[in-house]
Every structure is written in C-alpha cells, then in structure tokens.
PDB file of N, CA and C in Angstrom:
ATOM      1  N   ILE A 487     -30.926 -18.538   7.834  1.00  0.00           N
ATOM      2  CA  ILE A 487     -30.943 -17.091   7.895  1.00  0.00           C
ATOM      3  C   ILE A 487     -29.574 -16.521   7.503  1.00  0.00           C
ATOM      4  N   GLU A 488     -28.518 -17.178   7.978  1.00  0.00           N
ATOM      5  CA  GLU A 488     -27.171 -16.691   7.662  1.00  0.00           C
ATOM      6  C   GLU A 488     -26.898 -16.762   6.153  1.00  0.00           C
ATOM      7  N   ILE A 489     -27.376 -17.809   5.510  1.00  0.00           N
ATOM      8  CA  ILE A 489     -27.190 -17.938   4.058  1.00  0.00           C
ATOM      9  C   ILE A 489     -27.945 -16.821   3.331  1.00  0.00           C
ATOM     10  N   LEU A 490     -29.155 -16.551   3.758  1.00  0.00           N
ATOM     11  CA  LEU A 490     -29.938 -15.474   3.135  1.00  0.00           C
ATOM     12  C   LEU A 490     -29.269 -14.114   3.340  1.00  0.00           C
ATOM     13  N   LYS A 491     -28.748 -13.888   4.529  1.00  0.00           N
ATOM     14  CA  LYS A 491     -28.049 -12.629   4.790  1.00  0.00           C
ATOM     15  C   LYS A 491     -26.843 -12.485   3.862  1.00  0.00           C
ATOM     16  N   LYS A 492     -26.111 -13.581   3.707  1.00  0.00           N
ATOM     17  CA  LYS A 492     -24.918 -13.538   2.854  1.00  0.00           C
ATOM     18  C   LYS A 492     -25.306 -13.305   1.396  1.00  0.00           C
ATOM     19  N   ILE A 493     -26.361 -13.965   0.942  1.00  0.00           N
ATOM     20  CA  ILE A 493     -26.832 -13.757  -0.435  1.00  0.00           C
ATOM     21  C   ILE A 493     -27.199 -12.292  -0.647  1.00  0.00           C
ATOM     22  N   SER A 494     -27.825 -11.684   0.354  1.00  0.00           N
ATOM     23  CA  SER A 494     -28.251 -10.285   0.218  1.00  0.00           C
ATOM     24  C   SER A 494     -27.068  -9.317   0.160  1.00  0.00           C
ATOM     25  N   GLU A 495     -25.883  -9.746   0.557  1.00  0.00           N
ATOM     26  CA  GLU A 495     -24.692  -8.904   0.510  1.00  0.00           C
ATOM     27  C   GLU A 495     -24.053  -8.860  -0.885  1.00  0.00           C
ATOM     28  N   TRP A 496     -24.503  -9.698  -1.798  1.00  0.00           N
ATOM     29  CA  TRP A 496     -23.896  -9.809  -3.121  1.00  0.00           C
ATOM     30  C   TRP A 496     -23.836  -8.479  -3.880  1.00  0.00           C
ATOM     31  N   PRO A 497     -24.947  -7.731  -3.994  1.00  0.00           N
ATOM     32  CA  PRO A 497     -24.859  -6.462  -4.743  1.00  0.00           C
ATOM     33  C   PRO A 497     -23.848  -5.488  -4.133  1.00  0.00           C
ATOM     34  N   LYS A 498     -23.788  -5.428  -2.816  1.00  0.00           N
ATOM     35  CA  LYS A 498     -22.838  -4.541  -2.140  1.00  0.00           C
ATOM     36  C   LYS A 498     -21.400  -5.002  -2.399  1.00  0.00           C
ATOM     37  N   CYS A 499     -21.185  -6.294  -2.423  1.00  0.00           N
ATOM     38  CA  CYS A 499     -19.856  -6.836  -2.717  1.00  0.00           C
ATOM     39  C   CYS A 499     -19.399  -6.403  -4.102  1.00  0.00           C
ATOM     40  N   ILE A 500     -20.271  -6.497  -5.067  1.00  0.00           N
ATOM     41  CA  ILE A 500     -19.939  -6.096  -6.439  1.00  0.00           C
ATOM     42  C   ILE A 500     -19.664  -4.594  -6.494  1.00  0.00           C
ATOM     43  N   GLU A 501     -20.504  -3.822  -5.824  1.00  0.00           N
ATOM     44  CA  GLU A 501     -20.338  -2.366  -5.825  1.00  0.00           C
ATOM     45  C   GLU A 501     -18.989  -1.959  -5.216  1.00  0.00           C
ATOM     46  N   ILE A 502     -18.681  -2.497  -4.061  1.00  0.00           N
ATOM     47  CA  ILE A 502     -17.421  -2.153  -3.397  1.00  0.00           C
ATOM     48  C   ILE A 502     -16.231  -2.646  -4.220  1.00  0.00           C
ATOM     49  N   SER A 503     -16.326  -3.847  -4.729  1.00  0.00           N
ATOM     50  CA  SER A 503     -15.248  -4.409  -5.537  1.00  0.00           C
ATOM     51  C   SER A 503     -14.960  -3.540  -6.751  1.00  0.00           C
ATOM     52  N   THR A 504     -16.008  -3.045  -7.367  1.00  0.00           N
ATOM     53  CA  THR A 504     -15.864  -2.207  -8.557  1.00  0.00           C
ATOM     54  C   THR A 504     -15.334  -0.821  -8.200  1.00  0.00           C
ATOM     55  N   ASN A 505     -15.942  -0.202  -7.212  1.00  0.00           N
ATOM     56  CA  ASN A 505     -15.570   1.173  -6.857  1.00  0.00           C
ATOM     57  C   ASN A 505     -14.153   1.276  -6.300  1.00  0.00           C
ATOM     58  N   LYS A 506     -13.728   0.291  -5.554  1.00  0.00           N
ATOM     59  CA  LYS A 506     -12.403   0.338  -4.941  1.00  0.00           C
ATOM     60  C   LYS A 506     -11.347  -0.413  -5.755  1.00  0.00           C
ATOM     61  N   LEU A 507     -11.763  -0.962  -6.910  1.00  0.00           N
ATOM     62  CA  LEU A 507     -10.864  -1.735  -7.762  1.00  0.00           C
ATOM     63  C   LEU A 507     -10.199  -2.859  -6.976  1.00  0.00           C
ATOM     64  N   GLU A 508     -11.017  -3.625  -6.263  1.00  0.00           N
ATOM     65  CA  GLU A 508     -10.548  -4.734  -5.436  1.00  0.00           C
ATOM     66  C   GLU A 508     -11.259  -6.022  -5.852  1.00  0.00           C
ATOM     67  N   PRO A 509     -10.825  -6.630  -6.954  1.00  0.00           N
ATOM     68  CA  PRO A 509     -11.510  -7.824  -7.445  1.00  0.00           C
ATOM     69  C   PRO A 509     -11.408  -9.024  -6.514  1.00  0.00           C
ATOM     70  N   HIS A 510     -10.437  -9.019  -5.607  1.00  0.00           N
ATOM     71  CA  HIS A 510     -10.287 -10.148  -4.682  1.00  0.00           C
ATOM     72  C   HIS A 510     -11.497 -10.313  -3.773  1.00  0.00           C
ATOM     73  N   ARG A 511     -12.294  -9.275  -3.618  1.00  0.00           N
ATOM     74  CA  ARG A 511     -13.485  -9.362  -2.759  1.00  0.00           C
ATOM     75  C   ARG A 511     -14.490 -10.402  -3.276  1.00  0.00           C
ATOM     76  N   ILE A 512     -14.551 -10.578  -4.579  1.00  0.00           N
ATOM     77  CA  ILE A 512     -15.533 -11.503  -5.164  1.00  0.00           C
ATOM     78  C   ILE A 512     -15.219 -12.951  -4.795  1.00  0.00           C
ATOM     79  N   PRO A 513     -14.008 -13.471  -5.026  1.00  0.00           N
ATOM     80  CA  PRO A 513     -13.771 -14.860  -4.618  1.00  0.00           C
ATOM     81  C   PRO A 513     -13.851 -15.051  -3.107  1.00  0.00           C
ATOM     82  N   PHE A 514     -13.451 -14.033  -2.318  1.00  0.00           N
ATOM     83  CA  PHE A 514     -13.573 -14.154  -0.862  1.00  0.00           C
ATOM     84  C   PHE A 514     -15.039 -14.263  -0.456  1.00  0.00           C
ATOM     85  N   TYR A 515     -15.885 -13.429  -1.066  1.00  0.00           N
ATOM     86  CA  TYR A 515     -17.323 -13.476  -0.788  1.00  0.00           C
ATOM     87  C   TYR A 515     -17.890 -14.850  -1.163  1.00  0.00           C
ATOM     88  N   LEU A 516     -17.556 -15.326  -2.361  1.00  0.00           N
ATOM     89  CA  LEU A 516     -18.077 -16.618  -2.809  1.00  0.00           C
ATOM     90  C   LEU A 516     -17.624 -17.743  -1.891  1.00  0.00           C
ATOM     91  N   TYR A 517     -16.394 -17.679  -1.442  1.00  0.00           N
ATOM     92  CA  TYR A 517     -15.886 -18.697  -0.519  1.00  0.00           C
ATOM     93  C   TYR A 517     -16.682 -18.688   0.787  1.00  0.00           C
ATOM     94  N   GLU A 518     -16.934 -17.504   1.324  1.00  0.00           N
ATOM     95  CA  GLU A 518     -17.713 -17.403   2.563  1.00  0.00           C
ATOM     96  C   GLU A 518     -19.128 -17.939   2.360  1.00  0.00           C
ATOM     97  N   LEU A 519     -19.727 -17.624   1.212  1.00  0.00           N
ATOM     98  CA  LEU A 519     -21.084 -18.074   0.918  1.00  0.00           C
ATOM     99  C   LEU A 519     -21.151 -19.596   0.824  1.00  0.00           C
ATOM    100  N   VAL A 520     -20.261 -20.196   0.068  1.00  0.00           N
ATOM    101  CA  VAL A 520     -20.319 -21.653  -0.090  1.00  0.00           C
ATOM    102  C   VAL A 520     -19.919 -22.378   1.189  1.00  0.00           C
ATOM    103  N   THR A 521     -19.100 -21.732   2.023  1.00  0.00           N
ATOM    104  CA  THR A 521     -18.756 -22.320   3.314  1.00  0.00           C
ATOM    105  C   THR A 521     -19.990 -22.392   4.209  1.00  0.00           C
ATOM    106  N   LEU A 522     -20.786 -21.328   4.214  1.00  0.00           N
ATOM    107  CA  LEU A 522     -22.046 -21.344   4.972  1.00  0.00           C
ATOM    108  C   LEU A 522     -22.964 -22.448   4.454  1.00  0.00           C
ATOM    109  N   PHE A 523     -23.087 -22.533   3.137  1.00  0.00           N
ATOM    110  CA  PHE A 523     -23.950 -23.550   2.545  1.00  0.00           C
ATOM    111  C   PHE A 523     -23.452 -24.952   2.881  1.00  0.00           C
ATOM    112  N   HIS A 524     -22.162 -25.156   2.766  1.00  0.00           N
ATOM    113  CA  HIS A 524     -21.586 -26.478   3.037  1.00  0.00           C
ATOM    114  C   HIS A 524     -21.842 -26.897   4.490  1.00  0.00           C
ATOM    115  N   SER A 525     -21.703 -25.969   5.410  1.00  0.00           N
ATOM    116  CA  SER A 525     -21.961 -26.263   6.825  1.00  0.00           C
ATOM    117  C   SER A 525     -23.417 -26.670   7.033  1.00  0.00           C
ATOM    118  N   TYR A 526     -24.318 -25.940   6.391  1.00  0.00           N
ATOM    119  CA  TYR A 526     -25.744 -26.250   6.516  1.00  0.00           C
ATOM    120  C   TYR A 526     -26.052 -27.615   5.897  1.00  0.00           C
ATOM    121  N   TRP A 527     -25.460 -27.861   4.731  1.00  0.00           N
ATOM    122  CA  TRP A 527     -25.672 -29.136   4.040  1.00  0.00           C
ATOM    123  C   TRP A 527     -25.193 -30.305   4.902  1.00  0.00           C
ATOM    124  N   ASN A 528     -24.022 -30.160   5.498  1.00  0.00           N
ATOM    125  CA  ASN A 528     -23.493 -31.214   6.362  1.00  0.00           C
ATOM    126  C   ASN A 528     -24.362 -31.435   7.589  1.00  0.00           C
ATOM    127  N   ALA A 529     -24.955 -30.384   8.110  1.00  0.00           N
ATOM    128  CA  ALA A 529     -25.844 -30.521   9.266  1.00  0.00           C
ATOM    129  C   ALA A 529     -27.051 -31.391   8.905  1.00  0.00           C
ATOM    130  N   GLY A 530     -27.452 -31.370   7.643  1.00  0.00           N
ATOM    131  CA  GLY A 530     -28.578 -32.174   7.188  1.00  0.00           C
ATOM    132  C   GLY A 530     -28.297 -33.663   7.163  1.00  0.00           C
ATOM    133  N   LYS A 531     -27.034 -34.043   7.177  1.00  0.00           N
ATOM    134  CA  LYS A 531     -26.696 -35.472   7.210  1.00  0.00           C
ATOM    135  C   LYS A 531     -27.118 -36.100   8.528  1.00  0.00           C
ATOM    136  N   ASP A 532     -26.993 -35.330   9.598  1.00  0.00           N
ATOM    137  CA  ASP A 532     -27.314 -35.847  10.928  1.00  0.00           C
ATOM    138  C   ASP A 532     -28.715 -35.473  11.406  1.00  0.00           C
ATOM    139  N   ASN A 533     -29.247 -34.378  10.903  1.00  0.00           N
ATOM    140  CA  ASN A 533     -30.528 -33.872  11.377  1.00  0.00           C
ATOM    141  C   ASN A 533     -31.422 -33.557  10.189  1.00  0.00           C
ATOM    142  N   GLU A 534     -32.503 -34.298  10.056  1.00  0.00           N
ATOM    143  CA  GLU A 534     -33.399 -34.127   8.910  1.00  0.00           C
ATOM    144  C   GLU A 534     -33.998 -32.721   8.843  1.00  0.00           C
ATOM    145  N   GLU A 535     -34.052 -32.040   9.947  1.00  0.00           N
ATOM    146  CA  GLU A 535     -34.605 -30.682   9.988  1.00  0.00           C
ATOM    147  C   GLU A 535     -33.827 -29.730   9.081  1.00  0.00           C
ATOM    148  N   PHE A 536     -32.539 -29.999   8.849  1.00  0.00           N
ATOM    149  CA  PHE A 536     -31.694 -29.131   8.047  1.00  0.00           C
ATOM    150  C   PHE A 536     -31.615 -29.548   6.582  1.00  0.00           C
ATOM    151  N   ARG A 537     -32.332 -30.562   6.194  1.00  0.00           N
ATOM    152  CA  ARG A 537     -32.290 -31.015   4.794  1.00  0.00           C
ATOM    153  C   ARG A 537     -33.149 -30.115   3.912  1.00  0.00           C
ATOM    154  N   PHE A 538     -32.723 -29.978   2.685  1.00  0.00           N
ATOM    155  CA  PHE A 538     -33.478 -29.148   1.744  1.00  0.00           C
ATOM    156  C   PHE A 538     -34.691 -29.899   1.205  1.00  0.00           C
ATOM    157  N   ILE A 539     -34.560 -31.200   0.993  1.00  0.00           N
ATOM    158  CA  ILE A 539     -35.676 -32.022   0.535  1.00  0.00           C
ATOM    159  C   ILE A 539     -36.027 -32.957   1.682  1.00  0.00           C
ATOM    160  N   ARG A 540     -37.261 -32.832   2.162  1.00  0.00           N
ATOM    161  CA  ARG A 540     -37.672 -33.609   3.328  1.00  0.00           C
ATOM    162  C   ARG A 540     -38.996 -34.297   3.052  1.00  0.00           C
ATOM    163  N   LYS A 541     -39.319 -35.224   3.928  1.00  0.00           N
ATOM    164  CA  LYS A 541     -40.616 -35.897   3.827  1.00  0.00           C
ATOM    165  C   LYS A 541     -41.736 -34.905   4.098  1.00  0.00           C
ATOM    166  N   ASP A 542     -41.519 -34.029   5.076  1.00  0.00           N
ATOM    167  CA  ASP A 542     -42.465 -32.958   5.389  1.00  0.00           C
ATOM    168  C   ASP A 542     -42.243 -31.840   4.365  1.00  0.00           C
ATOM    169  N   LYS A 543     -43.206 -31.585   3.514  1.00  0.00           N
ATOM    170  CA  LYS A 543     -43.056 -30.647   2.395  1.00  0.00           C
ATOM    171  C   LYS A 543     -43.307 -29.189   2.779  1.00  0.00           C
ATOM    172  N   SER A 544     -43.510 -28.891   4.058  1.00  0.00           N
ATOM    173  CA  SER A 544     -43.931 -27.554   4.472  1.00  0.00           C
ATOM    174  C   SER A 544     -42.942 -26.452   4.075  1.00  0.00           C
ATOM    175  N   LEU A 545     -41.668 -26.681   4.196  1.00  0.00           N
ATOM    176  CA  LEU A 545     -40.679 -25.651   3.882  1.00  0.00           C
ATOM    177  C   LEU A 545     -39.890 -25.949   2.615  1.00  0.00           C
ATOM    178  N   GLU A 546     -40.241 -27.008   1.931  1.00  0.00           N
ATOM    179  CA  GLU A 546     -39.439 -27.439   0.782  1.00  0.00           C
ATOM    180  C   GLU A 546     -39.337 -26.369  -0.296  1.00  0.00           C
ATOM    181  N   ASN A 547     -40.447 -25.740  -0.675  1.00  0.00           N
ATOM    182  CA  ASN A 547     -40.402 -24.727  -1.733  1.00  0.00           C
ATOM    183  C   ASN A 547     -39.529 -23.541  -1.346  1.00  0.00           C
ATOM    184  N   SER A 548     -39.628 -23.106  -0.104  1.00  0.00           N
ATOM    185  CA  SER A 548     -38.800 -21.986   0.361  1.00  0.00           C
ATOM    186  C   SER A 548     -37.328 -22.348   0.297  1.00  0.00           C
ATOM    187  N   ARG A 549     -37.000 -23.532   0.690  1.00  0.00           N
ATOM    188  CA  ARG A 549     -35.604 -23.960   0.682  1.00  0.00           C
ATOM    189  C   ARG A 549     -35.083 -24.123  -0.744  1.00  0.00           C
ATOM    190  N   LEU A 550     -35.930 -24.581  -1.639  1.00  0.00           N
ATOM    191  CA  LEU A 550     -35.507 -24.707  -3.034  1.00  0.00           C
ATOM    192  C   LEU A 550     -35.280 -23.331  -3.664  1.00  0.00           C
ATOM    193  N   ILE A 551     -36.055 -22.345  -3.250  1.00  0.00           N
ATOM    194  CA  ILE A 551     -35.851 -20.976  -3.741  1.00  0.00           C
ATOM    195  C   ILE A 551     -34.516 -20.439  -3.237  1.00  0.00           C
ATOM    196  N   ILE A 552     -34.175 -20.756  -1.999  1.00  0.00           N
ATOM    197  CA  ILE A 552     -32.870 -20.352  -1.462  1.00  0.00           C
ATOM    198  C   ILE A 552     -31.755 -20.988  -2.284  1.00  0.00           C
ATOM    199  N   LEU A 553     -31.904 -22.270  -2.614  1.00  0.00           N
ATOM    200  CA  LEU A 553     -30.898 -22.948  -3.440  1.00  0.00           C
ATOM    201  C   LEU A 553     -30.772 -22.291  -4.808  1.00  0.00           C
ATOM    202  N   GLN A 554     -31.907 -21.908  -5.378  1.00  0.00           N
ATOM    203  CA  GLN A 554     -31.885 -21.268  -6.688  1.00  0.00           C
ATOM    204  C   GLN A 554     -31.166 -19.911  -6.608  1.00  0.00           C
ATOM    205  N   ALA A 555     -31.448 -19.136  -5.567  1.00  0.00           N
ATOM    206  CA  ALA A 555     -30.779 -17.846  -5.396  1.00  0.00           C
ATOM    207  C   ALA A 555     -29.280 -18.047  -5.200  1.00  0.00           C
ATOM    208  N   LEU A 556     -28.932 -19.039  -4.420  1.00  0.00           N
ATOM    209  CA  LEU A 556     -27.526 -19.367  -4.182  1.00  0.00           C
ATOM    210  C   LEU A 556     -26.831 -19.721  -5.497  1.00  0.00           C
ATOM    211  N   ALA A 557     -27.478 -20.541  -6.304  1.00  0.00           N
ATOM    212  CA  ALA A 557     -26.910 -20.950  -7.594  1.00  0.00           C
ATOM    213  C   ALA A 557     -26.719 -19.752  -8.522  1.00  0.00           C
ATOM    214  N   ILE A 558     -27.664 -18.826  -8.522  1.00  0.00           N
ATOM    215  CA  ILE A 558     -27.560 -17.639  -9.378  1.00  0.00           C
ATOM    216  C   ILE A 558     -26.369 -16.783  -8.964  1.00  0.00           C
ATOM    217  N   VAL A 559     -26.217 -16.561  -7.666  1.00  0.00           N
ATOM    218  CA  VAL A 559     -25.105 -15.743  -7.175  1.00  0.00           C
ATOM    219  C   VAL A 559     -23.770 -16.410  -7.504  1.00  0.00           C
ATOM    220  N   ILE A 560     -23.674 -17.708  -7.265  1.00  0.00           N
ATOM    221  CA  ILE A 560     -22.426 -18.416  -7.558  1.00  0.00           C
ATOM    222  C   ILE A 560     -22.117 -18.367  -9.053  1.00  0.00           C
ATOM    223  N   GLU A 561     -23.119 -18.620  -9.877  1.00  0.00           N
ATOM    224  CA  GLU A 561     -22.907 -18.596 -11.324  1.00  0.00           C
ATOM    225  C   GLU A 561     -22.480 -17.208 -11.801  1.00  0.00           C
ATOM    226  N   ASN A 562     -23.130 -16.168 -11.281  1.00  0.00           N
ATOM    227  CA  ASN A 562     -22.756 -14.802 -11.666  1.00  0.00           C
ATOM    228  C   ASN A 562     -21.344 -14.456 -11.199  1.00  0.00           C
ATOM    229  N   GLY A 563     -21.024 -14.835  -9.983  1.00  0.00           N
ATOM    230  CA  GLY A 563     -19.691 -14.567  -9.454  1.00  0.00           C
ATOM    231  C   GLY A 563     -18.610 -15.270 -10.252  1.00  0.00           C
ATOM    232  N   MET A 564     -18.848 -16.516 -10.568  1.00  0.00           N
ATOM    233  CA  MET A 564     -17.866 -17.271 -11.340  1.00  0.00           C
ATOM    234  C   MET A 564     -17.725 -16.696 -12.750  1.00  0.00           C
ATOM    235  N   SER A 565     -18.832 -16.248 -13.313  1.00  0.00           N
ATOM    236  CA  SER A 565     -18.793 -15.623 -14.632  1.00  0.00           C
ATOM    237  C   SER A 565     -17.954 -14.350 -14.609  1.00  0.00           C
ATOM    238  N   ILE A 566     -18.128 -13.537 -13.575  1.00  0.00           N
ATOM    239  CA  ILE A 566     -17.332 -12.319 -13.436  1.00  0.00           C
ATOM    240  C   ILE A 566     -15.847 -12.662 -13.357  1.00  0.00           C
ATOM    241  N   LEU A 567     -15.535 -13.752 -12.679  1.00  0.00           N
ATOM    242  CA  LEU A 567     -14.143 -14.183 -12.518  1.00  0.00           C
ATOM    243  C   LEU A 567     -13.600 -14.897 -13.751  1.00  0.00           C
ATOM    244  N   GLY A 568     -14.489 -15.209 -14.704  1.00  0.00           N
ATOM    245  CA  GLY A 568     -14.064 -15.892 -15.919  1.00  0.00           C
ATOM    246  C   GLY A 568     -13.922 -17.397 -15.749  1.00  0.00           C
ATOM    247  N   VAL A 569     -14.641 -17.962 -14.770  1.00  0.00           N
ATOM    248  CA  VAL A 569     -14.576 -19.393 -14.490  1.00  0.00           C
ATOM    249  C   VAL A 569     -15.879 -20.031 -14.950  1.00  0.00           C
ATOM    250  N   SER A 570     -15.793 -21.106 -15.728  1.00  0.00           N
ATOM    251  CA  SER A 570     -17.003 -21.772 -16.195  1.00  0.00           C
ATOM    252  C   SER A 570     -17.638 -22.592 -15.082  1.00  0.00           C
ATOM    253  N   THR A 571     -18.939 -22.761 -15.156  1.00  0.00           N
ATOM    254  CA  THR A 571     -19.671 -23.562 -14.173  1.00  0.00           C
ATOM    255  C   THR A 571     -20.425 -24.657 -14.913  1.00  0.00           C
ATOM    256  N   PRO A 572     -19.910 -25.876 -14.875  1.00  0.00           N
ATOM    257  CA  PRO A 572     -20.583 -26.969 -15.574  1.00  0.00           C
ATOM    258  C   PRO A 572     -21.938 -27.281 -14.933  1.00  0.00           C
ATOM    259  N   LYS A 573     -22.881 -27.694 -15.751  1.00  0.00           N
ATOM    260  CA  LYS A 573     -24.221 -28.039 -15.245  1.00  0.00           C
ATOM    261  C   LYS A 573     -24.223 -29.351 -14.503  1.00  0.00           C
ATOM    262  N   SER A 574     -23.281 -30.240 -14.841  1.00  0.00           N
ATOM    263  CA  SER A 574     -23.181 -31.501 -14.126  1.00  0.00           C
ATOM    264  C   SER A 574     -21.715 -31.910 -14.078  1.00  0.00           C
ATOM    265  N   MET A 575     -21.419 -32.786 -13.127  1.00  0.00           N
ATOM    266  CA  MET A 575     -20.032 -33.215 -12.969  1.00  0.00           C
ATOM    267  C   MET A 575     -19.951 -34.708 -13.195  1.00  0.00           C
TER     268      MET A 575
END
C-alpha cells in the first residue's frame, strides 16, 4: 500500500517541482520510492508472502502491475534528470 501511495504522488511531485523551480524534489522522490520498494523486496527474502512471484498465483498479476508502474515512474524520473536507464545490467 505504501508503494502505491508513493507512486500516486508522482504527478504532484512533478507539478510542485516545476511550479516552484525545485528540481531536487525529483531525485528525493525517486530515492524515497526505491527505498520503499527495496524494503519490501528484502522482506520477501524471509517471508514468501511479500514476494512478487509466488507459488500461489492469486496476487501475482496485481503485484506485477505494481512493478510495471514503479518501472514507468523510475524511467520517467530518470529521463527528466537526464540519466539513462539500461534494460539490463
């Protein structure tokens, strides 16, 4: 839920950053977003309930959609900052 809430703040972050001429808001927002994701991802190491891909497929599609939304926001944010995002490492 916290990740979804943070993703939903993206348009407001862009609006405020633009209107107040405060570009630093974008990397701060992205850092907060990926920190939430990283915490959730790490929780999945110990508890299968927090994994995005599970044996029980009941929530898998919803979680994959969250990942896709997260990827779009990160890619857009990095693009605004002029930072490339490689497809693989």
